[in-house]
Amino acid sequence: MRLTMHFFCSSASEDLGCRRGDFYGSVELLISSDADGAIQRAGRFRVENGSSDESLDHTPGTWRRTDVHLENPEYHTRWFFKYFLGKVHQNYVGTDAEKNPFFLSVVLSDQNNQRVPQYRAILWRKTGTLKISLPYSPTKTLSVKSILSAMNMDRFERGPREILNPDIQKDLLVLEEQEGSVNFKFGVLFAKDGQLTDDEMFSNEKGSEGFDKFLNLLGDTITLQGWAGYRGGLDTKNDTTGIKSIYTVYQGHELMFHVSTMLPYSKENKQQVERKRHIGNDIVTIVFQEGDDASSSFKPSMIRSHFTHIFALVRYNSQNDSYRLKIFSEESVPLFGPPLPSPPVFTDHHEFRDFLLVKLINGEKATLETPTFAQKRQRTLDMLIRSLYQDLTPDLHKNMLNRRSFSDVLPESPKSARKKEEARQAEFVRIGQVKMSIKRCKQLPLINKKQLPWESQPFCSTFPYEIVCSDSWGQSLLAATDTAGVMLLEDTPAVPPVQVFDRTMVIKQMHVLEPQDVLIMRADKGKDARLYVFRLSALKKGLEEKQLIRSKCDSRENKLEKTKGCHLYSINTHHGAELRIVAAIRNKLLLITRKQPRFEGLSAVASGVDTPVEEFQYIREICLCDPPVVMALVDGPTGENDNMICVAYKHQFDLINESTGDAYRLHHVDANRVNFVAAIDVYEDGEAGLLLCYNYICYYKKVCPFNGSTPMIHSNTSDFHFSWNQMPNAIVCAFPYILAFTTDSIEIRLVVNGNLVYTAVVPGLELAASRVNLRVNTSLRFLCPTLWAVALKDP
């Protein structure tokens, strides 16, 4: 079964330009004064207020709602608990080339009950955990060596050995729990209008009517004594931390709130140490501040805590019954969503609750990735792995069952040993299921599950041809097939496909540029590969008048002659007045531009000129050391001698200066085998950045403007990388998402940080085309064999 997807997406350049400035705030050095007028330095914080001008008078409820997703949700990321525990699987232990121990777990499972068998593998090392999915083939068994190679691990100090003791499941579950929190504790601090110090705020014995209303919105009031759920460090036996607290469950996570007015109050202790002991040690704290927006604003410097990294400032407006939100994040905290709407005013209280809780959970998860917490977690993981390895060492020396480690992962047992193996597996499953049942008793059911912003519907049924490539043309799809030439598919299922070019045109790449009235196609059949350009208006006129289907012979005047032998081309995706094309002919790049104004291209048809070939001019040739596999054009900030070309070949991504042809190393791929997928140009604060995608990896690299003739390529705080769970065949950017298309799934992550949002299982998947359109909601179309449309709805 083959699935071909046609995909509209919103403008990457326009939306990604808002990555930090408008969507995620700007980093500021926050300074304030205490009650005595002394200057307090809070350090550098990213300030998110949803608006570039906090003083603007906004009408509540008029903002455009943003998508609200839990990032890296537990039900997508806790693989060992979900897919391995209590099921027959293999566990291995070994040491890498640096003599560091590692553990590997492999299971053959059905992907999300969709009858798509696949291998899942988890590699535990001191540097962290890596998870990948690998396709299953009934004719080709998988070995541990091939799995580790896919994880970029080829050299060992000691080869992996299988661990047969079923109790290892308990230890591996402990390793998985080091990845992050399942349950969360958040501080809630009540501040009266005009209070400037934490001593004043923590000394508020009671809240207010608005504060009580806010607490009721957050969760339920529970009695601590005898409480059996998640307690968040509070005393549930002797009432030493108060009598009551606020608690809730959100999408499977238990949340306990440390509320300042519910924690013990002491008249003798002005600093309220007991209250600060809990709230001051929370990573995330909500500050509920009374007073109108014009009153003196909260600053993180008012709270003396080295542990709290995120403050959520909440104000309630009783006049229009709305909440206003502002977020302060310590500068080392990676970007996390959802971005605040503009203005950040919520009149729907349930919508505000959803937004706030997701923001707090995502914020704490992001904070755990800061150097301080990441190093601590790495030390803990390293200690646990080494301790477990030392405990297993005596057993490893005794048995030699590791011999099958480099054969099949799931081997057939010899008949003589089958009963013994079946008994071992039964005990393996029993122990895992006992551990799983204990864990599940502590896990509350998933609630408040949100409707995801994508849906599918039929687009075109019973399309009999294999689609090689395609692009959107209005509401239709222009598709190059394997045997029937180029077809136009309407979005109405009852309308049959129309042939535009016959089978003599073997098309491998195409771009429909409606604003430019141009169709670009790469025909590739042996040595006769080249680029063709057509006027869309001329093609449309021919279709309306039902003229003959065009052939290769009819298209001779549409050839770009110097492109003979072209095996790959790329265009600039952020079209301004000038369209740029770079064509790769073996290891030579040919730069082509078209400066024709758009309206002149449309009027040219009326004058009888139906080919735009003469409007394209050849600028220069650039020689590379090897033929490129992937290319992307990158617009410079001025467009004057600072445009760039990103090329991928061998084991590297290089950046080429279009004006001089000089090459600069952008990223070296440290892997034995490299499968280049894509280089996608994105923008941040008006500066170019690139998503470099290969194997399972996606790197975001910021590329500063050229300094003279040299681009400034160096490590930047904006740079990040992440791993896909399954190796992608194609990647599309549709802000705020980046989507990876694998053989049987669409993995959806956030562009700003690479965090996972959702994985959709779609057997037989293959991407056909993507489209940038500012006026159309993001939609995907695919064939299996029916052509389907998946829409990313406007939130």
GROMACS .gro file of C-alpha atoms in nm, residues 108 117-119 135-142 408 410:
model
   14
  108LEU     CA    1   0.921  -0.631   1.793
  117PRO     CA    2   0.510  -0.447   1.282
  118GLN     CA    3   0.832  -0.267   1.362
  119TYR     CA    4   1.134  -0.289   1.589
  135PRO     CA    5   1.120  -0.130   0.979
  136TYR     CA    6   1.034  -0.497   1.007
  137SER     CA    7   1.093  -0.735   0.718
  138PRO     CA    8   0.980  -1.099   0.738
  139THR     CA    9   1.265  -1.199   0.507
  140LYS     CA   10   1.545  -1.000   0.668
  141THR     CA   11   1.616  -1.048   1.037
  142LEU     CA   12   1.772  -0.771   1.244
  408ASP     CA   13   1.892  -1.249   1.508
  410LEU     CA   14   1.444  -1.260   1.803
   0.00000   0.00000   0.00000
